[in-house]
Amino acid sequence: MIDEFHVMYMYKKIQAEAATTDIKTLEQLLKNFRSVVNERREEYYQEIGEKKAHKLKMKRLQRMLKKMACDRVSPEDLKE
């Protein structure tokens, strides 16, 4: 299962550091946070099985595309 405590700890750490840290350090913390979240997500997908994982991945992609449409960003813009 996803280790929510660790993810929340990292999130709180980033929030605390954001007020007192330069951008470069903050970007490193965010990069670490994203890698932890991706790792936990993959572990969770393995636990629930292939079909359910595929379904969740598709839902996640649809949410991302909706958000991109709201922000007026197209996937083609990101390729450049």
mmCIF file with all atom_site columns, C-alpha atoms in Angstrom:
data_model
loop_
_atom_site.group_PDB
_atom_site.id
_atom_site.type_symbol
_atom_site.label_atom_id
_atom_site.label_alt_id
_atom_site.label_comp_id
_atom_site.label_asym_id
_atom_site.label_entity_id
_atom_site.label_seq_id
_atom_site.pdbx_PDB_ins_code
_atom_site.Cartn_x
_atom_site.Cartn_y
_atom_site.Cartn_z
_atom_site.occupancy
_atom_site.B_iso_or_equiv
_atom_site.pdbx_formal_charge
_atom_site.auth_seq_id
_atom_site.auth_comp_id
_atom_site.auth_asym_id
_atom_site.auth_atom_id
_atom_site.pdbx_PDB_model_num
ATOM 1  C CA . MET A 1 1  ? 0.000  0.000  0.000   1.00 0.00 ? 1  MET A CA 1
ATOM 2  C CA . ILE A 1 2  ? 1.090  3.558  -0.522  1.00 0.00 ? 2  ILE A CA 1
ATOM 3  C CA . ASP A 1 3  ? 2.965  4.899  2.466   1.00 0.00 ? 3  ASP A CA 1
ATOM 4  C CA . GLU A 1 4  ? 0.786  7.979  3.033   1.00 0.00 ? 4  GLU A CA 1
ATOM 5  C CA . PHE A 1 5  ? 2.758  9.021  6.088   1.00 0.00 ? 5  PHE A CA 1
ATOM 6  C CA . HIS A 1 6  ? 5.987  9.327  4.123   1.00 0.00 ? 6  HIS A CA 1
ATOM 7  C CA . VAL A 1 7  ? 4.304  11.231 1.291   1.00 0.00 ? 7  VAL A CA 1
ATOM 8  C CA . MET A 1 8  ? 2.650  13.634 3.738   1.00 0.00 ? 8  MET A CA 1
ATOM 9  C CA . TYR A 1 9  ? 5.948  14.054 5.578   1.00 0.00 ? 9  TYR A CA 1
ATOM 10 C CA . MET A 1 10 ? 7.672  15.007 2.327   1.00 0.00 ? 10 MET A CA 1
ATOM 11 C CA . TYR A 1 11 ? 4.833  17.399 1.472   1.00 0.00 ? 11 TYR A CA 1
ATOM 12 C CA . LYS A 1 12 ? 5.046  19.114 4.871   1.00 0.00 ? 12 LYS A CA 1
ATOM 13 C CA . LYS A 1 13 ? 8.831  19.305 4.552   1.00 0.00 ? 13 LYS A CA 1
ATOM 14 C CA . ILE A 1 14 ? 8.506  21.008 1.169   1.00 0.00 ? 14 ILE A CA 1
ATOM 15 C CA . GLN A 1 15 ? 5.978  23.478 2.569   1.00 0.00 ? 15 GLN A CA 1
ATOM 16 C CA . ALA A 1 16 ? 8.250  24.318 5.499   1.00 0.00 ? 16 ALA A CA 1
ATOM 17 C CA . GLU A 1 17 ? 11.313 24.691 3.290   1.00 0.00 ? 17 GLU A CA 1
ATOM 18 C CA . ALA A 1 18 ? 9.533  26.797 0.667   1.00 0.00 ? 18 ALA A CA 1
ATOM 19 C CA . ALA A 1 19 ? 9.392  29.871 2.880   1.00 0.00 ? 19 ALA A CA 1
ATOM 20 C CA . THR A 1 20 ? 13.080 29.880 3.767   1.00 0.00 ? 20 THR A CA 1
ATOM 21 C CA . THR A 1 21 ? 14.859 28.205 0.855   1.00 0.00 ? 21 THR A CA 1
ATOM 22 C CA . ASP A 1 22 ? 16.122 29.275 -2.532  1.00 0.00 ? 22 ASP A CA 1
ATOM 23 C CA . ILE A 1 23 ? 14.519 27.993 -5.729  1.00 0.00 ? 23 ILE A CA 1
ATOM 24 C CA . LYS A 1 24 ? 17.259 25.484 -6.561  1.00 0.00 ? 24 LYS A CA 1
ATOM 25 C CA . THR A 1 25 ? 16.936 23.655 -3.237  1.00 0.00 ? 25 THR A CA 1
ATOM 26 C CA . LEU A 1 26 ? 13.161 23.733 -3.479  1.00 0.00 ? 26 LEU A CA 1
ATOM 27 C CA . GLU A 1 27 ? 13.296 22.205 -6.965  1.00 0.00 ? 27 GLU A CA 1
ATOM 28 C CA . GLN A 1 28 ? 15.502 19.400 -5.619  1.00 0.00 ? 28 GLN A CA 1
ATOM 29 C CA . LEU A 1 29 ? 12.989 18.712 -2.836  1.00 0.00 ? 29 LEU A CA 1
ATOM 30 C CA . LEU A 1 30 ? 10.130 18.678 -5.340  1.00 0.00 ? 30 LEU A CA 1
ATOM 31 C CA . LYS A 1 31 ? 12.047 16.307 -7.612  1.00 0.00 ? 31 LYS A CA 1
ATOM 32 C CA . ASN A 1 32 ? 12.631 13.953 -4.668  1.00 0.00 ? 32 ASN A CA 1
ATOM 33 C CA . PHE A 1 33 ? 8.962  14.212 -3.675  1.00 0.00 ? 33 PHE A CA 1
ATOM 34 C CA . ARG A 1 34 ? 7.795  13.380 -7.201  1.00 0.00 ? 34 ARG A CA 1
ATOM 35 C CA . SER A 1 35 ? 10.078 10.361 -7.394  1.00 0.00 ? 35 SER A CA 1
ATOM 36 C CA . VAL A 1 36 ? 8.760  9.050  -4.055  1.00 0.00 ? 36 VAL A CA 1
ATOM 37 C CA . VAL A 1 37 ? 5.164  9.526  -5.192  1.00 0.00 ? 37 VAL A CA 1
ATOM 38 C CA . ASN A 1 38 ? 5.848  7.757  -8.509  1.00 0.00 ? 38 ASN A CA 1
ATOM 39 C CA . GLU A 1 39 ? 7.567  4.886  -6.710  1.00 0.00 ? 39 GLU A CA 1
ATOM 40 C CA . ARG A 1 40 ? 4.680  4.465  -4.275  1.00 0.00 ? 40 ARG A CA 1
ATOM 41 C CA . ARG A 1 41 ? 2.168  4.663  -7.125  1.00 0.00 ? 41 ARG A CA 1
ATOM 42 C CA . GLU A 1 42 ? 3.938  1.863  -9.014  1.00 0.00 ? 42 GLU A CA 1
ATOM 43 C CA . GLU A 1 43 ? 4.007  -0.292 -5.856  1.00 0.00 ? 43 GLU A CA 1
ATOM 44 C CA . TYR A 1 44 ? 0.287  0.297  -5.413  1.00 0.00 ? 44 TYR A CA 1
ATOM 45 C CA . TYR A 1 45 ? -0.431 -0.615 -9.045  1.00 0.00 ? 45 TYR A CA 1
ATOM 46 C CA . GLN A 1 46 ? 1.464  -3.882 -8.597  1.00 0.00 ? 46 GLN A CA 1
ATOM 47 C CA . GLU A 1 47 ? -0.587 -4.687 -5.504  1.00 0.00 ? 47 GLU A CA 1
ATOM 48 C CA . ILE A 1 48 ? -3.993 -4.120 -7.088  1.00 0.00 ? 48 ILE A CA 1
ATOM 49 C CA . GLY A 1 49 ? -3.340 -5.993 -10.290 1.00 0.00 ? 49 GLY A CA 1
ATOM 50 C CA . GLU A 1 50 ? -2.860 -5.230 -13.956 1.00 0.00 ? 50 GLU A CA 1
ATOM 51 C CA . LYS A 1 51 ? -6.461 -4.504 -15.018 1.00 0.00 ? 51 LYS A CA 1
ATOM 52 C CA . LYS A 1 52 ? -7.241 -2.171 -12.149 1.00 0.00 ? 52 LYS A CA 1
ATOM 53 C CA . ALA A 1 53 ? -3.879 -0.456 -12.531 1.00 0.00 ? 53 ALA A CA 1
ATOM 54 C CA . HIS A 1 54 ? -4.544 0.173  -16.227 1.00 0.00 ? 54 HIS A CA 1
ATOM 55 C CA . LYS A 1 55 ? -7.961 1.598  -15.396 1.00 0.00 ? 55 LYS A CA 1
ATOM 56 C CA . LEU A 1 56 ? -6.481 3.931  -12.760 1.00 0.00 ? 56 LEU A CA 1
ATOM 57 C CA . LYS A 1 57 ? -3.728 5.062  -15.130 1.00 0.00 ? 57 LYS A CA 1
ATOM 58 C CA . MET A 1 58 ? -6.314 5.931  -17.779 1.00 0.00 ? 58 MET A CA 1
ATOM 59 C CA . LYS A 1 59 ? -8.393 7.897  -15.262 1.00 0.00 ? 59 LYS A CA 1
ATOM 60 C CA . ARG A 1 60 ? -5.278 9.768  -14.166 1.00 0.00 ? 60 ARG A CA 1
ATOM 61 C CA . LEU A 1 61 ? -4.395 10.630 -17.771 1.00 0.00 ? 61 LEU A CA 1
ATOM 62 C CA . GLN A 1 62 ? -7.940 11.835 -18.440 1.00 0.00 ? 62 GLN A CA 1
ATOM 63 C CA . ARG A 1 63 ? -7.801 14.102 -15.374 1.00 0.00 ? 63 ARG A CA 1
ATOM 64 C CA . MET A 1 64 ? -4.460 15.464 -16.537 1.00 0.00 ? 64 MET A CA 1
ATOM 65 C CA . LEU A 1 65 ? -5.811 16.156 -20.038 1.00 0.00 ? 65 LEU A CA 1
ATOM 66 C CA . LYS A 1 66 ? -8.865 17.914 -18.567 1.00 0.00 ? 66 LYS A CA 1
ATOM 67 C CA . LYS A 1 67 ? -6.625 20.062 -16.397 1.00 0.00 ? 67 LYS A CA 1
ATOM 68 C CA . MET A 1 68 ? -4.413 20.866 -19.379 1.00 0.00 ? 68 MET A CA 1
ATOM 69 C CA . ALA A 1 69 ? -7.507 21.892 -21.355 1.00 0.00 ? 69 ALA A CA 1
ATOM 70 C CA . CYS A 1 70 ? -8.608 24.170 -18.504 1.00 0.00 ? 70 CYS A CA 1
ATOM 71 C CA . ASP A 1 71 ? -5.127 25.707 -18.414 1.00 0.00 ? 71 ASP A CA 1
ATOM 72 C CA . ARG A 1 72 ? -5.222 26.041 -22.217 1.00 0.00 ? 72 ARG A CA 1
ATOM 73 C CA . VAL A 1 73 ? -2.147 23.889 -22.717 1.00 0.00 ? 73 VAL A CA 1
ATOM 74 C CA . SER A 1 74 ? -2.131 21.277 -25.449 1.00 0.00 ? 74 SER A CA 1
ATOM 75 C CA . PRO A 1 75 ? 0.052  18.145 -25.438 1.00 0.00 ? 75 PRO A CA 1
ATOM 76 C CA . GLU A 1 76 ? 1.624  19.393 -28.672 1.00 0.00 ? 76 GLU A CA 1
ATOM 77 C CA . ASP A 1 77 ? 2.854  22.521 -26.853 1.00 0.00 ? 77 ASP A CA 1
ATOM 78 C CA . LEU A 1 78 ? 4.789  20.328 -24.440 1.00 0.00 ? 78 LEU A CA 1
ATOM 79 C CA . LYS A 1 79 ? 6.639  18.518 -27.222 1.00 0.00 ? 79 LYS A CA 1
ATOM 80 C CA . GLU A 1 80 ? 8.443  21.678 -28.287 1.00 0.00 ? 80 GLU A CA 1
#
